[in-house]
CSV table of C-alpha atoms in Angstrom, one decimal:
chain,number,residue,atom,x,y,z
M,1,MET,CA,38.0,24.3,54.1
M,2,GLN,CA,35.9,24.7,51.0
M,3,GLN,CA,37.5,26.3,48.0
M,4,VAL,CA,36.3,27.6,44.7
M,5,ALA,CA,38.8,27.0,41.9
M,6,VAL,CA,39.5,29.7,39.4
M,7,GLY,CA,39.4,28.8,35.7
M,8,LEU,CA,35.9,27.3,35.4
M,9,THR,CA,34.5,26.8,31.9
M,10,PRO,CA,33.5,30.2,30.7
M,11,PRO,CA,30.1,31.1,29.1
M,12,SER,CA,30.1,31.5,25.3
M,13,LEU,CA,29.8,35.3,25.7
M,14,LYS,CA,33.3,36.7,26.3
M,15,ALA,CA,33.8,39.1,29.2
M,16,GLU,CA,35.8,41.6,27.2
M,17,HIS,CA,32.7,42.5,25.1
M,18,HIS,CA,31.2,44.0,28.3
M,19,LEU,CA,34.1,46.0,29.7
M,20,GLN,CA,35.0,49.3,28.2
M,21,ARG,CA,38.1,51.5,28.8
M,22,PRO,CA,37.3,55.0,30.1
M,23,THR,CA,37.2,57.7,27.4
M,24,PRO,CA,40.5,59.6,27.3
M,25,MET,CA,40.6,63.4,27.9
M,26,GLY,CA,39.7,65.3,24.8
M,27,GLY,CA,37.0,63.0,23.6
M,28,GLY,CA,39.2,60.5,21.7
M,29,LYS,CA,40.5,60.9,18.1
M,30,ARG,CA,40.7,64.3,16.4
M,31,HIS,CA,38.0,64.8,13.7
M,32,SER,CA,38.8,66.0,10.2
M,33,SER,CA,38.3,69.6,9.2
M,34,ALA,CA,35.4,68.8,7.0
M,35,ALA,CA,33.6,67.2,9.8
M,36,SER,CA,34.3,70.2,12.0
M,37,THR,CA,33.0,72.8,9.6
M,38,SER,CA,29.8,70.9,8.9
M,39,GLY,CA,28.3,72.2,12.1
M,40,LYS,CA,27.1,68.7,13.1
M,41,LYS,CA,28.1,67.1,16.3
M,42,SER,CA,30.3,64.0,15.7
M,43,ARG,CA,30.3,61.0,18.0
M,44,PRO,CA,33.6,60.2,19.7
M,45,SER,CA,35.1,57.0,18.5
M,46,PRO,CA,34.6,54.1,21.0
M,47,SER,CA,37.4,53.2,23.2
M,48,PRO,CA,38.9,49.7,22.9
M,49,PRO,CA,37.6,47.3,25.5
M,50,PHE,CA,39.5,45.8,28.4
M,51,THR,CA,41.0,42.5,27.6
M,52,ALA,CA,41.3,39.5,29.9
M,53,ASP,CA,45.0,40.1,30.0
M,54,ASP,CA,44.3,43.6,31.4
M,55,LEU,CA,42.1,42.3,34.1
M,56,THR,CA,44.2,39.3,35.2
M,57,PRO,CA,46.7,41.2,37.4
M,58,VAL,CA,43.9,43.2,39.1
M,59,LEU,CA,41.8,40.2,39.8
M,60,SER,CA,44.8,38.3,41.0
M,61,LEU,CA,45.5,41.0,43.6
M,62,LEU,CA,41.8,41.1,44.7
M,63,ALA,CA,41.6,37.3,45.1
M,64,SER,CA,44.8,37.3,47.1
M,65,ALA,CA,43.5,40.1,49.3
M,66,VAL,CA,40.2,38.3,50.0
M,67,SER,CA,41.9,35.0,50.8
M,68,LEU,CA,44.4,36.7,53.1
M,69,SER,CA,41.6,38.6,54.9
M,70,LEU,CA,39.7,35.3,55.4
M,71,ARG,CA,42.9,33.7,56.8
M,72,PHE,CA,43.4,36.6,59.1
M,73,LEU,CA,39.8,36.3,60.3
M,74,SER,CA,40.3,32.6,60.9
M,75,ASP,CA,43.5,33.2,62.9
M,76,SER,CA,42.1,36.1,65.0
M,77,ASP,CA,38.6,34.8,65.7
M,78,LEU,CA,39.3,34.4,69.4
M,79,LEU,CA,40.5,38.0,69.7
M,80,LEU,CA,37.5,39.7,68.0
M,81,LEU,CA,34.1,40.3,69.4
M,82,PRO,CA,31.3,38.1,67.9
M,83,SER,CA,29.7,41.1,66.2
M,84,GLN,CA,33.0,41.9,64.6
M,85,THR,CA,33.7,38.4,63.3
M,86,LEU,CA,30.2,38.0,61.9
M,87,SER,CA,30.3,41.4,60.2
M,88,LEU,CA,33.7,40.8,58.6
M,89,GLU,CA,32.9,37.2,57.7
M,90,SER,CA,29.7,38.3,55.9
M,91,SER,CA,31.5,41.0,53.9
M,92,LEU,CA,34.4,38.8,53.0
M,93,LEU,CA,32.4,35.8,51.9
M,94,SER,CA,30.2,38.0,49.8
M,95,SER,CA,33.3,39.5,48.1
M,96,SER,CA,34.7,36.0,47.7
M,97,PHE,CA,31.7,34.6,45.9
M,98,SER,CA,31.3,37.7,43.7
M,99,LEU,CA,35.0,37.6,42.7
M,100,SER,CA,34.8,33.9,42.0
M,101,ARG,CA,31.8,34.5,39.7
M,102,LEU,CA,33.6,37.3,37.9
M,103,LEU,CA,36.7,35.1,37.3
M,104,SER,CA,34.5,32.3,35.9
M,105,LEU,CA,33.3,34.7,33.2
M,106,LEU,CA,36.8,35.1,31.8
M,107,PRO,CA,38.0,32.7,29.0
M,108,SER,CA,40.1,29.8,30.4
M,109,SER,CA,42.8,30.6,27.8
M,110,SER,CA,43.4,33.9,29.5
M,111,LEU,CA,43.6,32.5,33.0
M,112,GLN,CA,46.8,30.4,32.7
M,113,SER,CA,48.6,32.7,35.1
M,114,LEU,CA,45.7,32.2,37.6
M,115,GLN,CA,45.5,28.4,37.5
M,116,THR,CA,47.1,28.2,41.0
M,117,LEU,CA,44.8,30.8,42.6
M,118,ALA,CA,41.8,29.6,44.7
M,119,LEU,CA,39.4,31.5,46.8
M,120,GLU,CA,38.4,30.3,50.2
M,121,THR,CA,34.7,30.3,50.9
M,122,SER,CA,34.9,29.8,54.7
M,123,PRO,CA,37.4,31.2,57.2
M,124,SER,CA,38.3,27.9,58.8
M,125,SER,CA,37.5,24.2,58.8
M,126,SER,CA,34.2,23.0,60.3
M,127,SER,CA,35.6,19.8,61.7
M,128,SER,CA,34.7,19.4,65.4
M,129,SER,CA,38.4,18.7,66.4
M,130,SER,CA,39.5,22.2,65.4
M,131,SER,CA,36.3,24.1,65.9
M,132,TRP,CA,36.2,27.6,67.3
M,133,PHE,CA,34.2,26.4,70.3
M,134,LEU,CA,36.9,23.9,71.4
M,135,ARG,CA,39.6,26.5,71.0
M,136,PHE,CA,37.5,28.9,73.0
M,137,LEU,CA,37.1,26.4,75.8
M,138,SER,CA,40.8,25.6,75.9
M,139,SER,CA,41.7,29.3,76.0
M,140,SER,CA,39.2,30.1,78.7
M,141,SER,CA,40.6,30.4,82.2
M,142,SER,CA,39.5,27.6,84.6
M,143,HIS,CA,39.7,30.0,87.5
M,144,GLY,CA,38.4,33.5,87.8
M,145,PHE,CA,36.0,35.5,85.7
M,146,ASP,CA,36.3,35.5,81.9
M,147,PRO,CA,34.3,38.4,80.4
M,148,ARG,CA,34.3,36.7,76.9
M,149,TRP,CA,31.6,34.3,78.1
M,150,ILE,CA,29.1,37.1,78.6
M,151,GLU,CA,30.1,38.7,75.3
M,152,VAL,CA,29.6,35.4,73.4
M,153,PHE,CA,26.8,33.6,75.3
M,154,ARG,CA,25.3,36.5,77.3
M,155,MET,CA,26.1,34.6,80.6
M,156,SER,CA,29.1,33.7,82.7
M,157,LYS,CA,30.8,30.4,82.5
M,158,PRO,CA,29.2,29.1,85.8
M,159,SER,CA,25.7,30.0,84.6
M,160,PHE,CA,26.4,28.3,81.2
M,161,TYR,CA,27.4,25.0,82.8
M,162,LEU,CA,24.6,25.2,85.3
M,163,LEU,CA,22.2,25.6,82.4
M,164,LEU,CA,23.8,22.7,80.6
M,165,GLN,CA,23.3,20.6,83.7
M,166,HIS,CA,19.5,21.4,83.5
M,167,LEU,CA,19.2,20.7,79.8
M,168,SER,CA,21.5,17.8,79.2
M,169,PRO,CA,18.9,15.1,79.7
M,170,SER,CA,16.8,16.6,76.9
M,171,LEU,CA,19.8,17.2,74.6
M,172,LEU,CA,21.1,13.6,74.6
M,173,SER,CA,18.2,12.2,72.6
M,174,ASP,CA,19.8,13.2,69.2
M,175,PRO,CA,23.6,12.6,69.3
M,176,SER,CA,23.9,13.1,65.5
M,177,SER,CA,23.6,16.8,65.9
M,178,GLY,CA,26.5,17.1,68.3
M,179,PRO,CA,27.4,16.9,72.0
M,180,PRO,CA,25.1,18.7,74.5
M,181,ASP,CA,27.6,21.5,75.3
M,182,HIS,CA,28.1,22.2,71.6
M,183,LYS,CA,24.4,22.3,71.0
M,184,LEU,CA,23.8,24.7,73.9
M,185,GLY,CA,26.7,26.9,72.9
M,186,ALA,CA,25.5,27.0,69.2
M,187,ALA,CA,21.9,27.8,70.2
M,188,LEU,CA,22.9,30.6,72.6
M,189,PHE,CA,25.4,32.0,70.0
M,190,ARG,CA,22.7,32.2,67.3
M,191,LEU,CA,20.1,33.6,69.7
M,192,ALA,CA,22.5,36.3,71.0
M,193,HIS,CA,24.0,37.4,67.7
M,194,ALA,CA,21.5,36.4,65.0
M,195,ALA,CA,24.2,34.3,63.5
M,196,PRO,CA,23.4,32.3,60.3
M,197,PHE,CA,23.2,28.5,60.7
M,198,ARG,CA,26.2,28.1,58.3
M,199,GLY,CA,28.4,30.2,60.6
M,200,VAL,CA,27.1,28.5,63.7
M,201,ALA,CA,27.8,25.0,62.3
M,202,ARG,CA,31.4,26.0,61.4
M,203,ARG,CA,32.1,27.6,64.8
M,204,PHE,CA,30.8,24.7,66.9
M,205,GLY,CA,32.0,21.8,64.8
M,206,LEU,CA,28.5,20.7,63.8
M,207,PRO,CA,28.1,18.5,60.7
M,208,SER,CA,26.1,20.9,58.6
M,209,PRO,CA,23.8,24.0,58.8
M,210,ALA,CA,20.9,21.6,59.0
M,211,ALA,CA,22.4,20.0,62.1
M,212,ALA,CA,22.9,23.5,63.6
M,213,CYS,CA,19.2,24.2,62.9
M,214,ARG,CA,18.1,21.0,64.6
M,215,ALA,CA,20.3,21.7,67.6
M,216,PHE,CA,18.9,25.3,67.9
M,217,TYR,CA,15.3,24.1,68.1
M,218,GLN,CA,16.2,21.2,70.4
M,219,VAL,CA,17.7,23.7,72.9
M,220,CYS,CA,14.6,26.0,72.6
M,221,LYS,CA,12.3,23.0,73.3
M,222,ALA,CA,14.6,21.8,76.2
M,223,VAL,CA,14.5,25.3,77.8
M,224,ALA,CA,10.7,25.4,77.6
M,225,ASP,CA,10.5,21.9,79.1
M,226,GLN,CA,13.1,22.1,81.8
M,227,LEU,CA,12.8,25.8,82.8
M,228,GLY,CA,9.1,26.3,82.6
M,229,HIS,CA,8.8,26.6,86.4
M,230,LEU,CA,10.5,30.0,86.1
M,231,PHE,CA,7.2,31.4,85.1
M,232,GLU,CA,6.2,31.8,88.8
M,233,LEU,CA,2.7,33.4,88.6
M,234,SER,CA,1.0,30.7,90.6
M,235,SER,CA,3.9,29.4,92.6
M,236,ASP,CA,5.3,32.6,94.1
M,237,LEU,CA,2.5,35.2,94.0
M,238,GLN,CA,3.1,36.5,97.6
M,239,ARG,CA,6.6,37.6,96.6
M,240,VAL,CA,5.1,39.3,93.6
M,241,VAL,CA,2.5,41.2,95.6
M,242,GLN,CA,5.1,42.3,98.1
M,243,GLY,CA,7.3,43.7,95.4
M,244,PHE,CA,4.5,46.0,94.0
M,245,THR,CA,3.6,47.2,97.5
M,246,TRP,CA,6.9,49.1,97.5
M,247,MET,CA,5.7,50.8,94.3
M,248,SER,CA,2.5,52.1,96.0
M,249,LEU,CA,0.5,49.4,94.2
M,250,PRO,CA,-1.1,47.4,97.0
M,251,ASN,CA,-2.4,43.9,96.0
M,252,CYS,CA,-0.9,44.2,92.5
M,253,CYS,CA,0.1,40.9,90.9
M,254,GLY,CA,1.8,42.0,87.8
M,255,VAL,CA,2.0,44.2,84.7
M,256,LEU,CA,0.5,43.1,81.4
M,257,GLY,CA,2.5,44.1,78.3
M,258,PHE,CA,2.5,43.4,74.6
M,259,ALA,CA,5.2,43.2,72.0
M,260,ARG,CA,5.4,42.6,68.2
M,261,PHE,CA,8.0,40.4,66.5
M,262,SER,CA,8.4,41.0,62.7
M,263,VAL,CA,7.5,38.3,60.2
M,264,GLU,CA,7.9,38.7,56.4
M,265,GLY,CA,4.9,38.3,54.2
M,266,GLU,CA,1.2,38.6,55.0
M,267,LEU,CA,0.6,35.2,56.5
M,268,LYS,CA,0.8,36.6,60.1
M,269,GLY,CA,-0.1,40.1,59.2
M,270,GLY,CA,3.5,41.2,59.2
M,271,SER,CA,4.2,40.3,62.8
M,272,VAL,CA,3.5,38.0,65.7
M,273,ILE,CA,2.2,39.5,68.9
M,274,ALA,CA,3.3,38.3,72.4
M,275,GLN,CA,1.5,39.0,75.7
M,276,GLY,CA,3.7,39.0,78.8
M,277,LEU,CA,3.0,39.4,82.5
M,278,VAL,CA,5.9,40.9,84.4
M,279,ASP,CA,6.7,41.3,88.2
M,280,SER,CA,8.4,44.3,89.9
M,281,GLU,CA,11.8,42.8,89.2
M,282,GLY,CA,11.3,42.5,85.5
M,283,ARG,CA,10.8,38.7,85.5
M,284,PHE,CA,8.2,37.2,83.2
M,285,LEU,CA,5.4,35.5,85.1
M,286,ASP,CA,3.4,34.3,82.1
M,287,VAL,CA,3.9,34.5,78.3
M,288,SER,CA,1.5,33.9,75.5
M,289,VAL,CA,2.9,34.2,71.9
M,290,GLY,CA,1.8,33.5,68.4
M,291,TRP,CA,-1.1,35.9,68.0
M,292,HIS,CA,-1.8,37.3,64.5
M,293,GLY,CA,-0.3,40.7,63.9
M,294,SER,CA,-3.7,42.2,63.0
M,295,MET,CA,-5.3,41.4,66.4
M,296,THR,CA,-5.7,44.0,69.1
M,297,PRO,CA,-4.7,43.4,72.8
M,298,ALA,CA,-8.4,43.4,73.8
M,299,GLN,CA,-9.0,40.5,71.4
M,300,ILE,CA,-5.9,38.6,72.5
M,301,ILE,CA,-6.6,38.9,76.3
M,302,THR,CA,-9.9,37.0,76.2
M,303,ARG,CA,-8.3,34.1,74.3
M,304,THR,CA,-5.3,33.5,76.6
M,305,LYS,CA,-5.0,30.9,79.3
M,306,LEU,CA,-4.3,33.8,81.8
M,307,TYR,CA,-7.8,35.2,81.1
M,308,LYS,CA,-9.4,31.8,81.8
M,309,ALA,CA,-7.3,31.2,84.9
M,310,GLN,CA,-7.2,34.6,86.5
M,311,HIS,CA,-10.2,34.1,88.7
M,312,VAL,CA,-8.5,31.1,90.3
M,313,VAL,CA,-4.9,32.5,90.4
M,314,LEU,CA,-5.8,36.0,91.6
M,315,ALA,CA,-8.5,34.8,94.0
M,316,GLY,CA,-5.9,33.0,96.1
M,317,GLY,CA,-5.2,36.0,98.3
M,318,PRO,CA,-7.4,38.3,100.5
M,319,PRO,CA,-8.6,41.7,99.2
M,320,VAL,CA,-7.4,45.0,100.6
M,321,GLU,CA,-9.8,47.5,102.1
M,322,LEU,CA,-9.1,51.0,100.7
M,323,ASN,CA,-11.4,53.9,101.7
M,324,GLY,CA,-14.3,51.4,102.3
M,325,VAL,CA,-13.8,49.6,99.0
M,326,SER,CA,-12.6,46.0,98.8
M,327,VAL,CA,-9.7,45.9,96.3
M,328,PRO,CA,-9.0,42.3,95.1
M,329,ARG,CA,-5.7,41.2,93.6
M,330,TYR,CA,-5.3,42.8,90.1
M,331,LEU,CA,-3.0,43.4,87.2
M,332,LEU,CA,-2.0,46.6,85.5
M,333,GLY,CA,-2.7,47.0,81.8
M,334,SER,CA,-2.1,49.8,79.3
M,335,SER,CA,-4.7,52.0,77.6
M,336,CYS,CA,-4.9,49.4,74.8
M,337,CYS,CA,-6.6,47.0,77.2
M,338,PRO,CA,-10.2,47.0,78.5
M,339,LEU,CA,-10.8,48.1,82.1
M,340,LEU,CA,-11.8,45.0,84.2
M,341,PRO,CA,-12.1,44.4,88.0
M,342,TRP,CA,-8.8,42.5,87.8
M,343,LEU,CA,-7.1,44.5,85.0
M,344,LEU,CA,-6.7,48.2,85.8
M,345,THR,CA,-5.9,50.7,83.0
M,346,PRO,CA,-5.0,54.4,83.3
M,347,PHE,CA,-7.6,57.2,83.4
M,348,LYS,CA,-8.4,58.7,80.0
M,349,MET,CA,-8.6,62.4,79.2
M,350,VAL,CA,-6.7,63.6,82.3
M,351,ASP,CA,-5.4,67.2,82.2
M,352,SER,CA,-1.7,66.9,82.3
M,353,ARG,CA,-1.4,70.4,83.9
M,354,SER,CA,-3.3,69.2,87.0
M,355,SER,CA,-0.5,67.1,88.4
M,356,SER,CA,-1.9,67.0,91.9
M,357,SER,CA,-5.3,65.4,91.0
M,358,LYS,CA,-5.9,61.9,92.1
M,359,ASP,CA,-6.3,60.8,88.5
M,360,SER,CA,-3.0,62.2,87.5
M,361,ILE,CA,-1.2,60.7,90.5
M,362,PHE,CA,-2.7,57.3,89.7
M,363,ASN,CA,-1.7,57.6,86.0
M,364,SER,CA,1.9,58.5,87.1
M,365,VAL,CA,2.2,55.5,89.3
M,366,HIS,CA,0.5,53.3,86.7
M,367,ALA,CA,3.0,54.5,84.0
M,368,ARG,CA,5.9,53.7,86.2
M,369,GLY,CA,4.5,50.2,86.6
M,370,MET,CA,3.9,49.8,82.8
M,371,GLU,CA,7.6,50.6,82.2
M,372,LEU,CA,8.4,47.3,83.8
M,373,ALA,CA,6.8,45.3,80.9
M,374,ASP,CA,8.3,47.5,78.2
M,375,ARG,CA,11.7,47.2,79.8
M,376,ALA,CA,11.5,43.4,80.1
M,377,PHE,CA,10.6,42.9,76.5
M,378,GLY,CA,13.2,45.4,75.5
M,379,ARG,CA,15.9,43.6,77.4
M,380,VAL,CA,14.9,40.3,75.9
M,381,ARG,CA,15.3,41.7,72.4
M,382,ALA,CA,18.6,43.5,73.3
M,383,ARG,CA,20.1,40.4,74.9
M,384,TRP,CA,18.8,37.9,72.3
M,385,GLN,CA,19.3,39.9,69.0
M,386,LEU,CA,17.8,37.1,66.9
M,387,LEU,CA,14.4,38.5,68.0
M,388,GLN,CA,15.2,41.9,66.4
M,389,THR,CA,15.4,40.4,63.0
M,390,SER,CA,12.5,39.9,60.6
M,391,TRP,CA,11.6,36.2,60.4
M,392,LYS,CA,10.9,34.5,57.1
M,393,GLU,CA,7.3,33.5,56.6
M,394,ASP,CA,8.1,29.7,56.4
M,395,CYS,CA,9.8,30.0,59.9
M,396,ALA,CA,7.0,31.9,61.5
M,397,GLU,CA,5.5,28.8,63.2
M,398,ALA,CA,8.7,28.3,65.2
M,399,LEU,CA,9.0,31.9,66.3
M,400,PRO,CA,6.6,31.6,69.4
M,401,TYR,CA,8.8,28.8,70.8
M,402,VAL,CA,11.9,30.9,70.4
M,403,VAL,CA,10.3,33.9,72.1
M,404,VAL,CA,9.1,31.7,75.1
M,405,ALA,CA,12.6,30.2,75.4
M,406,SER,CA,14.2,33.7,75.3
M,407,CYS,CA,11.8,34.9,78.1
M,408,LEU,CA,12.7,31.9,80.2
M,409,LEU,CA,16.4,32.4,79.7
M,410,HIS,CA,15.8,36.1,80.7
M,411,ASN,CA,14.3,34.8,84.0
M,412,TYR,CA,17.1,32.3,84.4
M,413,LEU,CA,19.8,35.0,84.1
M,414,ILE,CA,18.0,37.2,86.6
M,415,LYS,CA,17.9,34.3,89.0
M,416,CYS,CA,21.6,33.8,88.5
M,417,SER,CA,22.2,37.5,89.1
M,418,GLU,CA,23.7,37.9,85.7
M,419,PRO,CA,23.9,41.7,84.8
M,420,MET,CA,23.0,43.1,81.4
M,421,PRO,CA,26.2,43.7,79.5
M,422,ASP,CA,26.9,47.4,79.1
M,423,GLU,CA,26.8,47.4,75.3
M,424,ILE,CA,23.2,46.1,75.3
M,425,GLU,CA,21.8,47.9,78.3
M,426,VAL,CA,19.8,50.3,76.0
M,427,CYS,CA,16.4,48.8,75.8
M,428,VAL,CA,14.4,48.5,72.5
M,429,LYS,CA,11.3,50.7,72.6
M,430,GLU,CA,8.1,48.8,72.1
M,431,LEU,CA,5.6,49.9,69.5
M,432,LYS,CA,2.4,51.4,70.9
M,433,PHE,CA,-1.0,49.8,70.3
M,434,LEU,CA,-4.2,51.8,69.7
M,435,ASP,CA,-6.3,52.7,72.8
M,436,PHE,CA,-9.2,50.5,73.7
M,437,GLU,CA,-12.5,52.3,72.7
M,438,GLY,CA,-15.0,50.0,74.4
M,439,LYS,CA,-17.1,50.5,77.5
M,440,GLU,CA,-15.3,50.4,80.8
M,441,ASP,CA,-16.4,48.0,83.5
M,442,GLU,CA,-18.2,49.6,86.4
M,443,ALA,CA,-16.6,47.4,89.1
M,444,GLY,CA,-13.2,48.1,87.6
M,445,GLU,CA,-13.9,51.9,87.8
M,446,ARG,CA,-14.8,51.6,91.5
M,447,ILE,CA,-11.6,49.7,92.3
M,448,ARG,CA,-9.5,52.1,90.2
M,449,ASP,CA,-11.0,55.1,92.0
M,450,ALA,CA,-10.3,53.6,95.4
M,451,LEU,CA,-6.7,53.0,94.4
M,452,ALA,CA,-6.4,56.6,93.0
M,453,SER,CA,-7.8,58.1,96.3
M,454,HIS,CA,-5.4,56.0,98.3
M,455,MET,CA,-2.5,57.1,96.3
M,456,SER,CA,-3.5,60.7,96.5
M,457,LEU,CA,-3.8,60.6,100.3
M,458,TRP,CA,-0.4,58.8,100.5
M,459,ALA,CA,1.2,61.3,98.2
M,460,PHE,CA,-0.3,64.2,100.2
M,461,SER,CA,1.1,62.8,103.5
M,462,GLN,CA,4.5,62.3,101.9
M,463,THR,CA,4.4,65.9,100.7
M,464,ILE,CA,3.7,67.2,104.1
M,465,ASN,CA,6.6,65.2,105.6
M,466,ILE,CA,9.0,66.4,102.9
M,467,CYS,CA,7.9,70.0,103.3
M,468,VAL,CA,8.4,69.8,107.1
M,469,SER,CA,11.8,68.2,106.7
M,470,ARG,CA,13.0,70.8,104.3
M,471,GLY,CA,11.6,73.8,106.2
M,472,ILE,CA,8.9,74.6,103.5
M,473,ASP,CA,5.5,75.8,104.4
M,474,PRO,CA,3.1,72.9,103.7
M,475,ASN,CA,0.4,75.4,102.7
M,476,CYS,CA,2.6,77.0,99.9
M,477,THR,CA,1.5,77.0,96.3
M,478,THR,CA,4.3,74.7,95.3
M,479,ARG,CA,3.0,71.9,97.3
M,480,GLY,CA,1.2,70.3,94.3
M,481,ALA,CA,4.5,70.0,92.5
M,482,PHE,CA,5.7,67.6,95.3
M,483,LEU,CA,2.8,65.3,94.9
M,484,ILE,CA,4.1,63.6,91.7
M,485,SER,CA,7.8,64.0,92.6
M,486,THR,CA,7.4,62.1,95.9
M,487,ILE,CA,6.1,59.0,94.2
M,488,ARG,CA,8.8,58.8,91.5
């Protein structure tokens, strides 16, 4: 346990020269009658300053309170939530360092009564034999469900050890930064709670913050190397298409969304942009990260591997005939994207009051599909809170690898049927990008029109069935109101 001893050599400037007693009621000493009758305002006499002897008892109490609070935090760290321990630890350590600095300003001759006082600068020892992680493991039940695993690592104990089994071969290459289970736990803890490397190293018994940093990026690389197959665009496309069929989107192969991740400084334009393709279950099928914050989605799309490979990937399945138009496999994109034969965007300038028009019906179904991408990115941010922080400029080059690892872990937890914890279920709203203003592709327009007509006919038939089942006249004026409600 590190300690800062009180009674360091003080600077030449004495502290009592800077600390003043409050002015007493009445403004200090009474002035003479001559001064009072002169009509001039007289200055109140200065109050005598606090002396080191005055401050010593107060500082002693403050130092004891901080030390006892840190001791309480050390003894209770298995009972508190990670968010609680991190918040308390940050506040107490800040108070500890500030108080130590204040004590060092006092002359050593005035601190004889404080010679035995020391301030702890960490809640507990960082030795691996007594680390929080080992105590957590020993207190965890070997049988039954322990909810603390999800609170701490965002996954259950079985999912943690299954993931460890996948990653262990990659994590054994550098034994100096700790055992594989400690590395994985440390990386997940930092990712889930945005914990500083100093606190991560202490909790998981790693030698230093630098070792915790190495372990974190080793785990991110291992996730990308060992779990990359969970991006299933080319390997399981038939399942993806079937999932969108139930959403009235025949032959759809995914929803293309974009997200910004904050970066300090201007090197990256204030943010890094990620492009993600998501299926109907919220899994990521493809992720491309690291684009400059000033770029538009239209500029990014044409530079990605997905753009170069789409004609091969999407051409693997047969087209669907809708109203005499051949509709190939396609993706959904928001209004910030260009309309292409394989990337369908919503209709522009649609009258929102005309809810029964085919354009409005298409836009309603399209919007429901686009929510999948926003929700997926939002859940990644909510589960892995490190991505909600603003990254320092000198760490910006590592951010894309962390985002990719986070998306793969998101897929892994879906595959393991891990639910989103209740406290992080609220999704982070993604920032909107400006609409694409370029010319729309004519082939894309024909395909979109065919889909819109198909959706309109389907919605009309659904409306008739609902009206009949509810005993409502299908020719009534309220029929149009059913057109949108039946597809939601």
